[in-house]
Amino acid sequence: MIPRSVPPCQSNDATEWPAHHWQTALASAIRQPAELLSYLELPESLLDAATAASESFALRVPKAYLHRIEKGNINDPLLQQILPLGSELIESKQYSYDPVGDLDSVEIPGLLHKYHGRALIITTAACAVHCRYCFRRHFPYQENRVEQNWQQAIDYIRQHEDIHEVILSGGDPLSLTESRLKKLTDKLLTIPHVHTLRIHTRLPIVLPERVNNELLDWLNSLPWKIVMVLHCNHANEIDEAVADALQQLHQHSVTLLNQSVLLARVNDNAGALIKLSEKLFSNHVLPYYLHMLDKVQGAKHFYVNQDTATQLINEVRQCLPGYLVPKLVIEEAGKQSKTALA
Ligand SMILES: *Cc1c(COP(=O)(O)O)cnc(C)c1O
Ligand code: SF4
């Protein structure tokens, strides 16, 4: 695809286009509620609430994702994930600003070491899309970015010889350029006990342009096992461009897994979950986790209760081979692992 215009902050060198195209796509993501409603032919009556809700957590949706949403359909499962609603502003009891106890497990700013053998790095605050149910929507990224603390994080991992797997998370780690990613992995390369790199990302789903040659070259250059845990909640999120991106990653020997969040009005029926698993598998991705919603302020309208959730996953289990049934899990602050419900 040829980008339409060159923002002044980007390179003007035409030969650079393929490499930078994803950044242009990222920069041109929709951020104005009015633009979203008008593009999707949705009623203007939604505007006031969308504007108010986007003041507490900004609207952001890349055009590649927007194009998969059916125009005029307020119930579209992809729209539901990105449309700011007035209900986000209702304070709810039992909902918190740090639902999974992240702040208690910050060892070094930007590094979470909650579970044995694995350490998670908050590589960046940036995401290509803002998911309204995000459990980190209130996370104090400003104080917890690893970028100013690389050396401290690396030293911590070096001192903890049980850490065999480093997880790049965020925000979305693939919203960093390859040169920044490479700086980080160059440092990790000096630690002999690290042998797996895991990347938690939604970029290949919401901005498939991100899976370009530069990214694949960087992945190829690494000596570790590479696991990519994607985040896809509905089969409609996988179109041709996403399928191509996944195919590329698969061909480069990346182990592809997916985590979803169980979300009311998005995927809270067995049919949607089954279709999602099948579509993932036909694109070389295995379902990994189906997360119960983390109770973060502003996301209550997405909640599906545990009885319904276990019933749903049991229905899925009756229809699919075991390897296509994600583990239904809940994250509880202070636990040694995520807690399996079914
Ligand atoms: C979820 C999570 C992990 C990864 O857990 P797995 O069960 O291995 O997928 C690691 N660290 C933190 C802080 C997490 O929240
Ligand atoms: S991509 Fe992930 S981290 Fe970013 S807003 Fe969505 S759920 Fe949150």
mmCIF file of C-alpha atoms and ligand atoms in Angstrom:
data_model
loop_
_atom_site.group_PDB
_atom_site.id
_atom_site.type_symbol
_atom_site.label_atom_id
_atom_site.label_comp_id
_atom_site.label_asym_id
_atom_site.label_seq_id
_atom_site.Cartn_x
_atom_site.Cartn_y
_atom_site.Cartn_z
ATOM 1 C CA MET A 1 0.000 0.000 0.000
ATOM 2 C CA ILE A 2 1.318 3.475 -0.880
ATOM 3 C CA PRO A 3 1.031 5.949 1.986
ATOM 4 C CA ARG A 4 -0.993 9.019 1.108
ATOM 5 C CA SER A 5 1.031 11.766 2.688
ATOM 6 C CA VAL A 6 4.349 12.253 4.389
ATOM 7 C CA PRO A 7 4.150 13.842 7.819
ATOM 8 C CA PRO A 8 6.955 16.370 8.310
ATOM 9 C CA CYS A 9 8.436 14.387 11.177
ATOM 10 C CA GLN A 10 9.068 11.378 8.940
ATOM 11 C CA SER A 11 11.736 10.674 6.407
ATOM 12 C CA ASN A 12 11.118 12.021 2.919
ATOM 13 C CA ASP A 13 13.358 9.481 1.336
ATOM 14 C CA ALA A 14 11.126 7.448 -0.954
ATOM 15 C CA THR A 15 13.328 4.374 -0.686
ATOM 16 C CA GLU A 16 12.673 4.371 3.049
ATOM 17 C CA TRP A 17 8.934 4.028 2.639
ATOM 18 C CA PRO A 18 8.489 0.341 3.209
ATOM 19 C CA ALA A 19 10.363 0.508 6.502
ATOM 20 C CA HIS A 20 8.538 3.544 7.835
ATOM 21 C CA HIS A 21 5.124 2.850 6.472
ATOM 22 C CA TRP A 22 3.888 1.406 9.730
ATOM 23 C CA GLN A 23 4.884 4.553 11.593
ATOM 24 C CA THR A 24 2.873 6.630 9.164
ATOM 25 C CA ALA A 25 -0.065 4.295 9.692
ATOM 26 C CA LEU A 26 0.391 4.599 13.443
ATOM 27 C CA ALA A 27 0.532 8.371 13.272
ATOM 28 C CA SER A 28 -2.635 8.529 11.212
ATOM 29 C CA ALA A 29 -4.717 6.506 13.665
ATOM 30 C CA ILE A 30 -8.129 8.028 14.426
ATOM 31 C CA ARG A 31 -8.124 10.039 17.655
ATOM 32 C CA GLN A 32 -11.191 12.261 17.327
ATOM 33 C CA PRO A 33 -14.547 10.793 18.404
ATOM 34 C CA ALA A 34 -16.350 12.940 15.798
ATOM 35 C CA GLU A 35 -14.190 11.480 13.030
ATOM 36 C CA LEU A 36 -14.832 7.946 14.261
ATOM 37 C CA LEU A 37 -18.603 8.419 14.348
ATOM 38 C CA SER A 38 -18.724 10.072 10.981
ATOM 39 C CA TYR A 39 -16.506 7.481 9.263
ATOM 40 C CA LEU A 40 -18.571 4.627 10.715
ATOM 41 C CA GLU A 41 -21.891 6.373 10.055
ATOM 42 C CA LEU A 42 -22.918 6.223 13.683
ATOM 43 C CA PRO A 43 -25.420 8.585 15.345
ATOM 44 C CA GLU A 44 -24.120 11.943 16.523
ATOM 45 C CA SER A 45 -25.971 11.412 19.766
ATOM 46 C CA LEU A 46 -23.004 9.253 20.855
ATOM 47 C CA LEU A 47 -20.590 12.149 20.571
ATOM 48 C CA ASP A 48 -20.876 13.837 23.963
ATOM 49 C CA ALA A 49 -20.312 10.633 25.903
ATOM 50 C CA ALA A 50 -17.496 9.527 23.595
ATOM 51 C CA THR A 51 -15.772 12.879 24.021
ATOM 52 C CA ALA A 52 -16.120 12.818 27.808
ATOM 53 C CA ALA A 53 -14.844 9.232 28.103
ATOM 54 C CA SER A 54 -11.929 9.870 25.775
ATOM 55 C CA GLU A 55 -10.744 12.646 28.057
ATOM 56 C CA SER A 56 -9.902 10.087 30.736
ATOM 57 C CA PHE A 57 -8.497 7.491 28.275
ATOM 58 C CA ALA A 58 -7.938 8.756 24.757
ATOM 59 C CA LEU A 59 -9.561 7.259 21.701
ATOM 60 C CA ARG A 60 -7.074 5.617 19.366
ATOM 61 C CA VAL A 61 -7.759 3.261 16.484
ATOM 62 C CA PRO A 62 -5.617 2.583 13.414
ATOM 63 C CA LYS A 63 -7.370 2.752 10.055
ATOM 64 C CA ALA A 64 -6.487 -0.859 9.274
ATOM 65 C CA TYR A 65 -8.640 -1.855 12.251
ATOM 66 C CA LEU A 66 -11.387 0.649 11.530
ATOM 67 C CA HIS A 67 -11.895 -0.819 8.071
ATOM 68 C CA ARG A 68 -12.924 -4.146 9.599
ATOM 69 C CA ILE A 69 -15.821 -2.548 11.492
ATOM 70 C CA GLU A 70 -19.230 -2.692 9.851
ATOM 71 C CA LYS A 71 -20.562 0.796 9.150
ATOM 72 C CA GLY A 72 -23.700 1.820 11.002
ATOM 73 C CA ASN A 73 -23.595 -1.187 13.344
ATOM 74 C CA ILE A 74 -23.349 -0.025 16.933
ATOM 75 C CA ASN A 75 -23.150 -3.681 18.026
ATOM 76 C CA ASP A 76 -20.097 -4.525 15.942
ATOM 77 C CA PRO A 77 -17.789 -6.565 18.202
ATOM 78 C CA LEU A 78 -14.715 -4.625 17.053
ATOM 79 C CA LEU A 79 -16.381 -1.268 17.554
ATOM 80 C CA GLN A 80 -17.351 -2.245 21.091
ATOM 81 C CA GLN A 81 -13.675 -2.624 21.957
ATOM 82 C CA ILE A 82 -12.651 0.878 20.904
ATOM 83 C CA LEU A 83 -15.687 3.179 21.247
ATOM 84 C CA PRO A 84 -15.501 5.412 24.337
ATOM 85 C CA LEU A 85 -18.795 5.260 26.251
ATOM 86 C CA GLY A 86 -20.348 7.241 29.078
ATOM 87 C CA SER A 87 -20.503 4.103 31.238
ATOM 88 C CA GLU A 88 -16.698 4.255 31.559
ATOM 89 C CA LEU A 89 -17.081 7.288 33.775
ATOM 90 C CA ILE A 90 -19.228 5.578 36.399
ATOM 91 C CA GLU A 91 -17.175 4.720 39.487
ATOM 92 C CA SER A 92 -17.860 1.125 40.496
ATOM 93 C CA LYS A 93 -17.218 -0.553 43.800
ATOM 94 C CA GLN A 94 -14.767 -3.469 43.576
ATOM 95 C CA TYR A 95 -13.180 -1.910 40.527
ATOM 96 C CA SER A 96 -9.739 -0.465 41.029
ATOM 97 C CA TYR A 97 -7.025 1.624 39.438
ATOM 98 C CA ASP A 98 -4.425 -1.161 39.761
ATOM 99 C CA PRO A 99 -6.511 -4.340 39.461
ATOM 100 C CA VAL A 100 -3.754 -6.908 39.183
ATOM 101 C CA GLY A 101 -1.448 -5.520 41.826
ATOM 102 C CA ASP A 102 1.163 -4.508 39.297
ATOM 103 C CA LEU A 103 2.444 -1.724 41.467
ATOM 104 C CA ASP A 104 3.276 -4.152 44.271
ATOM 105 C CA SER A 105 5.490 -6.226 42.039
ATOM 106 C CA VAL A 106 7.526 -3.427 40.539
ATOM 107 C CA GLU A 107 11.054 -4.422 41.528
ATOM 108 C CA ILE A 108 12.746 -1.903 39.313
ATOM 109 C CA PRO A 109 10.746 0.786 37.538
ATOM 110 C CA GLY A 110 9.549 -0.887 34.336
ATOM 111 C CA LEU A 111 10.282 -4.470 35.447
ATOM 112 C CA LEU A 112 7.692 -6.847 36.943
ATOM 113 C CA HIS A 113 8.929 -10.089 38.459
ATOM 114 C CA LYS A 114 5.812 -11.770 39.808
ATOM 115 C CA TYR A 115 6.256 -15.337 38.609
ATOM 116 C CA HIS A 116 9.063 -17.843 38.817
ATOM 117 C CA GLY A 117 11.386 -17.945 35.832
ATOM 118 C CA ARG A 118 9.832 -15.032 33.978
ATOM 119 C CA ALA A 119 10.330 -11.308 34.175
ATOM 120 C CA LEU A 120 8.128 -8.829 32.374
ATOM 121 C CA ILE A 121 9.447 -5.558 31.024
ATOM 122 C CA ILE A 122 7.181 -2.580 30.419
ATOM 123 C CA THR A 123 9.022 -1.476 27.313
ATOM 124 C CA THR A 124 6.856 1.495 26.406
ATOM 125 C CA ALA A 125 3.572 3.189 27.254
ATOM 126 C CA ALA A 126 2.475 3.439 23.648
ATOM 127 C CA CYS A 127 -0.154 1.246 22.026
ATOM 128 C CA ALA A 128 -1.453 1.389 18.481
ATOM 129 C CA VAL A 129 -5.015 0.963 19.680
ATOM 130 C CA HIS A 130 -6.681 1.910 22.923
ATOM 131 C CA CYS A 131 -8.851 -0.950 24.133
ATOM 132 C CA ARG A 132 -11.508 0.433 26.420
ATOM 133 C CA TYR A 133 -11.277 -2.533 28.822
ATOM 134 C CA CYS A 134 -7.507 -2.287 29.191
ATOM 135 C CA PHE A 135 -6.347 -3.218 32.691
ATOM 136 C CA ARG A 136 -3.445 -0.842 32.360
ATOM 137 C CA ARG A 137 -5.592 2.126 31.355
ATOM 138 C CA HIS A 138 -4.618 3.849 34.591
ATOM 139 C CA PHE A 139 -1.097 2.457 34.917
ATOM 140 C CA PRO A 140 1.383 5.186 35.870
ATOM 141 C CA TYR A 141 3.578 4.661 32.834
ATOM 142 C CA GLN A 142 5.399 7.896 33.365
ATOM 143 C CA GLU A 143 7.071 6.563 36.505
ATOM 144 C CA ASN A 144 7.350 3.010 35.237
ATOM 145 C CA ARG A 145 9.035 3.081 31.918
ATOM 146 C CA VAL A 146 12.089 0.984 31.618
ATOM 147 C CA GLU A 147 13.758 3.204 29.070
ATOM 148 C CA GLN A 148 15.457 5.385 31.639
ATOM 149 C CA ASN A 149 16.276 2.310 33.701
ATOM 150 C CA TRP A 150 17.556 -0.230 31.176
ATOM 151 C CA GLN A 151 20.725 -0.826 33.080
ATOM 152 C CA GLN A 152 18.925 -1.422 36.369
ATOM 153 C CA ALA A 153 16.515 -3.853 34.708
ATOM 154 C CA ILE A 154 19.332 -5.717 32.983
ATOM 155 C CA ASP A 155 21.319 -5.917 36.211
ATOM 156 C CA TYR A 156 18.274 -7.291 38.027
ATOM 157 C CA ILE A 157 17.796 -10.028 35.415
ATOM 158 C CA ARG A 158 21.496 -10.826 35.463
ATOM 159 C CA GLN A 159 21.428 -11.254 39.246
ATOM 160 C CA HIS A 160 18.356 -13.511 39.165
ATOM 161 C CA GLU A 161 19.560 -16.676 37.517
ATOM 162 C CA ASP A 162 16.106 -18.259 37.650
ATOM 163 C CA ILE A 163 14.890 -15.790 35.001
ATOM 164 C CA HIS A 164 15.052 -17.776 31.762
ATOM 165 C CA GLU A 165 12.354 -15.935 29.923
ATOM 166 C CA VAL A 166 12.078 -12.219 29.359
ATOM 167 C CA ILE A 167 8.673 -10.892 28.371
ATOM 168 C CA LEU A 168 8.454 -7.641 26.484
ATOM 169 C CA SER A 169 5.141 -6.033 27.293
ATOM 170 C CA GLY A 170 3.787 -2.536 27.631
ATOM 171 C CA GLY A 171 1.933 -0.744 26.233
ATOM 172 C CA ASP A 172 2.916 -2.513 23.072
ATOM 173 C CA PRO A 173 6.606 -3.353 22.610
ATOM 174 C CA LEU A 174 6.272 -3.434 18.834
ATOM 175 C CA SER A 175 5.351 0.233 18.844
ATOM 176 C CA LEU A 176 9.095 0.749 19.388
ATOM 177 C CA THR A 177 11.346 0.872 16.341
ATOM 178 C CA GLU A 178 13.686 -2.031 15.593
ATOM 179 C CA SER A 179 16.686 0.043 16.577
ATOM 180 C CA ARG A 180 15.255 0.589 20.074
ATOM 181 C CA LEU A 181 14.243 -3.057 20.336
ATOM 182 C CA LYS A 182 17.688 -4.111 19.218
ATOM 183 C CA LYS A 183 19.338 -1.960 21.865
ATOM 184 C CA LEU A 184 17.364 -3.844 24.475
ATOM 185 C CA THR A 185 18.005 -7.305 23.062
ATOM 186 C CA ASP A 186 21.712 -6.522 22.641
ATOM 187 C CA LYS A 187 21.842 -5.987 26.383
ATOM 188 C CA LEU A 188 19.869 -9.166 27.071
ATOM 189 C CA LEU A 189 22.271 -11.122 24.862
ATOM 190 C CA THR A 190 24.955 -10.628 27.488
ATOM 191 C CA ILE A 191 22.948 -12.642 30.042
ATOM 192 C CA PRO A 192 23.587 -16.373 29.548
ATOM 193 C CA HIS A 193 20.634 -17.704 31.566
ATOM 194 C CA VAL A 194 18.038 -15.981 29.328
ATOM 195 C CA HIS A 195 16.971 -18.380 26.583
ATOM 196 C CA THR A 196 13.446 -17.353 25.610
ATOM 197 C CA LEU A 197 12.153 -14.004 24.484
ATOM 198 C CA ARG A 198 8.432 -13.482 24.650
ATOM 199 C CA ILE A 199 6.667 -10.558 23.037
ATOM 200 C CA HIS A 200 3.158 -9.596 24.151
ATOM 201 C CA THR A 201 1.706 -7.575 21.323
ATOM 202 C CA ARG A 202 -1.504 -6.548 19.615
ATOM 203 C CA LEU A 203 0.284 -4.787 16.730
ATOM 204 C CA PRO A 204 0.212 -7.633 14.168
ATOM 205 C CA ILE A 205 -3.580 -7.693 14.672
ATOM 206 C CA VAL A 206 -4.381 -3.991 14.725
ATOM 207 C CA LEU A 207 -1.589 -2.682 12.508
ATOM 208 C CA PRO A 208 -0.358 -5.606 10.380
ATOM 209 C CA GLU A 209 1.916 -3.209 8.476
ATOM 210 C CA ARG A 210 4.179 -3.492 11.521
ATOM 211 C CA VAL A 211 5.308 -6.961 10.429
ATOM 212 C CA ASN A 212 7.812 -5.692 7.872
ATOM 213 C CA ASN A 213 11.234 -6.930 6.767
ATOM 214 C CA GLU A 214 13.057 -4.919 9.407
ATOM 215 C CA LEU A 215 11.051 -6.528 12.182
ATOM 216 C CA LEU A 216 11.549 -10.006 10.717
ATOM 217 C CA ASP A 217 15.288 -9.379 10.328
ATOM 218 C CA TRP A 218 15.534 -8.360 13.958
ATOM 219 C CA LEU A 219 13.653 -11.487 15.073
ATOM 220 C CA ASN A 220 15.797 -13.627 12.796
ATOM 221 C CA SER A 221 18.978 -12.248 14.289
ATOM 222 C CA LEU A 222 18.120 -13.427 17.811
ATOM 223 C CA PRO A 223 19.506 -16.730 19.102
ATOM 224 C CA TRP A 224 16.628 -17.460 21.483
ATOM 225 C CA LYS A 225 13.327 -19.238 21.150
ATOM 226 C CA ILE A 226 10.856 -16.497 20.241
ATOM 227 C CA VAL A 227 7.285 -16.654 21.466
ATOM 228 C CA MET A 228 4.792 -14.061 20.358
ATOM 229 C CA VAL A 229 1.605 -13.831 22.369
ATOM 230 C CA LEU A 230 -0.902 -11.945 20.257
ATOM 231 C CA HIS A 231 -4.022 -10.311 21.542
ATOM 232 C CA CYS A 232 -7.080 -10.942 19.410
ATOM 233 C CA ASN A 233 -10.630 -11.130 20.756
ATOM 234 C CA HIS A 234 -12.781 -11.817 17.740
ATOM 235 C CA ALA A 235 -12.456 -13.662 14.427
ATOM 236 C CA ASN A 236 -13.362 -10.455 12.535
ATOM 237 C CA GLU A 237 -10.074 -8.963 13.675
ATOM 238 C CA ILE A 238 -8.212 -11.280 11.308
ATOM 239 C CA ASP A 239 -8.443 -10.087 7.713
ATOM 240 C CA GLU A 240 -6.157 -10.777 4.745
ATOM 241 C CA ALA A 241 -3.480 -8.325 5.838
ATOM 242 C CA VAL A 242 -3.357 -9.836 9.321
ATOM 243 C CA ALA A 243 -3.283 -13.333 7.840
ATOM 244 C CA ASP A 244 -0.258 -12.318 5.723
ATOM 245 C CA ALA A 245 1.523 -10.876 8.744
ATOM 246 C CA LEU A 246 0.917 -14.053 10.747
ATOM 247 C CA GLN A 247 2.124 -16.175 7.853
ATOM 248 C CA GLN A 248 5.370 -14.178 7.786
ATOM 249 C CA LEU A 249 5.940 -14.613 11.497
ATOM 250 C CA HIS A 250 5.198 -18.312 11.225
ATOM 251 C CA GLN A 251 7.689 -18.690 8.396
ATOM 252 C CA HIS A 252 10.297 -17.061 10.609
ATOM 253 C CA SER A 253 9.816 -19.762 13.264
ATOM 254 C CA VAL A 254 8.064 -17.566 15.782
ATOM 255 C CA THR A 255 5.826 -19.592 18.108
ATOM 256 C CA LEU A 256 2.454 -17.878 17.857
ATOM 257 C CA LEU A 257 -0.019 -17.907 20.737
ATOM 258 C CA ASN A 258 -3.041 -15.771 21.447
ATOM 259 C CA GLN A 259 -4.611 -14.304 24.531
ATOM 260 C CA SER A 260 -8.108 -12.893 24.582
ATOM 261 C CA VAL A 261 -10.186 -11.181 27.184
ATOM 262 C CA LEU A 262 -13.726 -12.441 27.736
ATOM 263 C CA LEU A 263 -15.808 -9.348 26.994
ATOM 264 C CA ALA A 264 -19.548 -8.769 27.151
ATOM 265 C CA ARG A 265 -21.016 -7.911 23.738
ATOM 266 C CA VAL A 266 -17.719 -8.818 22.026
ATOM 267 C CA ASN A 267 -17.060 -12.530 22.427
ATOM 268 C CA ASP A 268 -19.269 -13.774 25.275
ATOM 269 C CA ASN A 269 -20.894 -16.579 23.336
ATOM 270 C CA ALA A 270 -19.594 -20.036 22.480
ATOM 271 C CA GLY A 271 -20.029 -19.477 18.737
ATOM 272 C CA ALA A 272 -17.766 -16.423 18.724
ATOM 273 C CA LEU A 273 -15.117 -18.165 20.820
ATOM 274 C CA ILE A 274 -15.147 -21.255 18.601
ATOM 275 C CA LYS A 275 -14.831 -19.193 15.429
ATOM 276 C CA LEU A 276 -11.975 -17.258 16.969
ATOM 277 C CA SER A 277 -10.030 -20.414 17.869
ATOM 278 C CA GLU A 278 -10.578 -21.882 14.410
ATOM 279 C CA LYS A 279 -9.555 -18.708 12.637
ATOM 280 C CA LEU A 280 -6.449 -18.387 14.795
ATOM 281 C CA PHE A 281 -5.461 -21.973 14.079
ATOM 282 C CA SER A 282 -5.927 -21.574 10.347
ATOM 283 C CA ASN A 283 -3.395 -18.743 10.677
ATOM 284 C CA HIS A 284 -0.803 -20.760 12.646
ATOM 285 C CA VAL A 285 -1.798 -19.380 16.052
ATOM 286 C CA LEU A 286 -2.806 -21.476 19.062
ATOM 287 C CA PRO A 287 -5.196 -20.078 21.679
ATOM 288 C CA TYR A 288 -3.381 -19.665 24.996
ATOM 289 C CA TYR A 289 -5.397 -17.731 27.570
ATOM 290 C CA LEU A 290 -8.942 -16.481 27.808
ATOM 291 C CA HIS A 291 -8.724 -13.905 30.561
ATOM 292 C CA MET A 292 -11.485 -12.924 32.900
ATOM 293 C CA LEU A 293 -11.782 -9.160 32.802
ATOM 294 C CA ASP A 294 -9.487 -7.463 35.265
ATOM 295 C CA LYS A 295 -11.646 -5.208 37.373
ATOM 296 C CA VAL A 296 -10.313 -1.870 36.335
ATOM 297 C CA GLN A 297 -12.332 1.318 36.863
ATOM 298 C CA GLY A 298 -14.273 2.181 33.734
ATOM 299 C CA ALA A 299 -14.585 -1.350 32.335
ATOM 300 C CA LYS A 300 -17.480 -2.767 34.355
ATOM 301 C CA HIS A 301 -19.811 -2.884 31.345
ATOM 302 C CA PHE A 302 -17.485 -5.507 29.799
ATOM 303 C CA TYR A 303 -17.704 -7.905 32.731
ATOM 304 C CA VAL A 304 -18.830 -11.508 32.246
ATOM 305 C CA ASN A 305 -19.327 -13.410 35.503
ATOM 306 C CA GLN A 306 -17.420 -16.579 36.400
ATOM 307 C CA ASP A 307 -20.376 -18.959 36.117
ATOM 308 C CA THR A 308 -21.142 -17.779 32.609
ATOM 309 C CA ALA A 309 -17.457 -17.888 31.726
ATOM 310 C CA THR A 310 -16.946 -21.498 32.850
ATOM 311 C CA GLN A 311 -20.147 -22.544 31.121
ATOM 312 C CA LEU A 312 -18.965 -20.925 27.897
ATOM 313 C CA ILE A 313 -15.574 -22.553 27.967
ATOM 314 C CA ASN A 314 -17.200 -25.935 28.630
ATOM 315 C CA GLU A 315 -19.366 -25.451 25.565
ATOM 316 C CA VAL A 316 -16.270 -24.614 23.544
ATOM 317 C CA ARG A 317 -14.564 -27.734 24.887
ATOM 318 C CA GLN A 318 -17.412 -29.896 23.618
ATOM 319 C CA CYS A 319 -16.917 -28.627 20.085
ATOM 320 C CA LEU A 320 -13.174 -28.281 19.608
ATOM 321 C CA PRO A 321 -10.029 -30.369 20.043
ATOM 322 C CA GLY A 322 -8.274 -29.665 23.332
ATOM 323 C CA TYR A 323 -5.491 -27.678 21.697
ATOM 324 C CA LEU A 324 -7.995 -25.126 20.455
ATOM 325 C CA VAL A 325 -9.524 -24.491 23.882
ATOM 326 C CA PRO A 326 -7.853 -21.561 25.657
ATOM 327 C CA LYS A 327 -7.264 -21.770 29.403
ATOM 328 C CA LEU A 328 -9.783 -19.639 31.238
ATOM 329 C CA VAL A 329 -7.767 -17.669 33.767
ATOM 330 C CA ILE A 330 -8.091 -14.881 36.249
ATOM 331 C CA GLU A 331 -5.295 -12.739 37.550
ATOM 332 C CA GLU A 332 -5.281 -12.319 41.295
ATOM 333 C CA ALA A 333 -2.945 -9.921 43.016
ATOM 334 C CA GLY A 334 -0.258 -11.680 45.032
ATOM 335 C CA LYS A 335 -0.642 -15.162 43.444
ATOM 336 C CA GLN A 336 2.315 -17.183 42.075
ATOM 337 C CA SER A 337 0.676 -17.642 38.686
ATOM 338 C CA LYS A 338 -2.515 -16.792 36.907
ATOM 339 C CA THR A 339 -5.384 -18.810 38.373
ATOM 340 C CA ALA A 340 -7.040 -21.363 36.082
ATOM 341 C CA LEU A 341 -10.832 -21.474 36.326
ATOM 342 C CA ALA A 342 -11.466 -24.091 33.657
HETATM 343 C C1 LIG B 1 0.891 -12.806 32.936
HETATM 344 C C2 LIG B 1 2.215 -12.454 33.406
HETATM 345 C C3 LIG B 1 3.335 -13.221 33.073
HETATM 346 C C4 LIG B 1 3.246 -14.419 32.162
HETATM 347 O O1 LIG B 1 2.553 -15.463 32.733
HETATM 348 P P1 LIG B 1 2.406 -16.839 31.912
HETATM 349 O O2 LIG B 1 1.451 -17.629 32.729
HETATM 350 O O3 LIG B 1 3.747 -17.423 31.786
HETATM 351 O O4 LIG B 1 1.858 -16.458 30.565
HETATM 352 C C5 LIG B 1 4.552 -12.875 33.599
HETATM 353 N N1 LIG B 1 4.706 -11.813 34.413
HETATM 354 C C6 LIG B 1 3.652 -11.038 34.753
HETATM 355 C C7 LIG B 1 3.882 -9.897 35.654
HETATM 356 C C8 LIG B 1 2.373 -11.316 34.246
HETATM 357 O O5 LIG B 1 1.352 -10.527 34.570
HETATM 358 S S1 SF4 B 2 -3.198 -3.175 23.187
HETATM 359 FE FE1 SF4 B 2 -3.088 -4.157 25.213
HETATM 360 S S2 SF4 B 2 -2.004 -2.691 26.523
HETATM 361 FE FE2 SF4 B 2 -2.698 -1.574 24.688
HETATM 362 S S3 SF4 B 2 -4.695 -0.712 25.241
HETATM 363 FE FE3 SF4 B 2 -5.106 -2.678 24.275
HETATM 364 S S4 SF4 B 2 -5.212 -4.140 25.981
HETATM 365 FE FE4 SF4 B 2 -4.199 -2.277 26.745
#
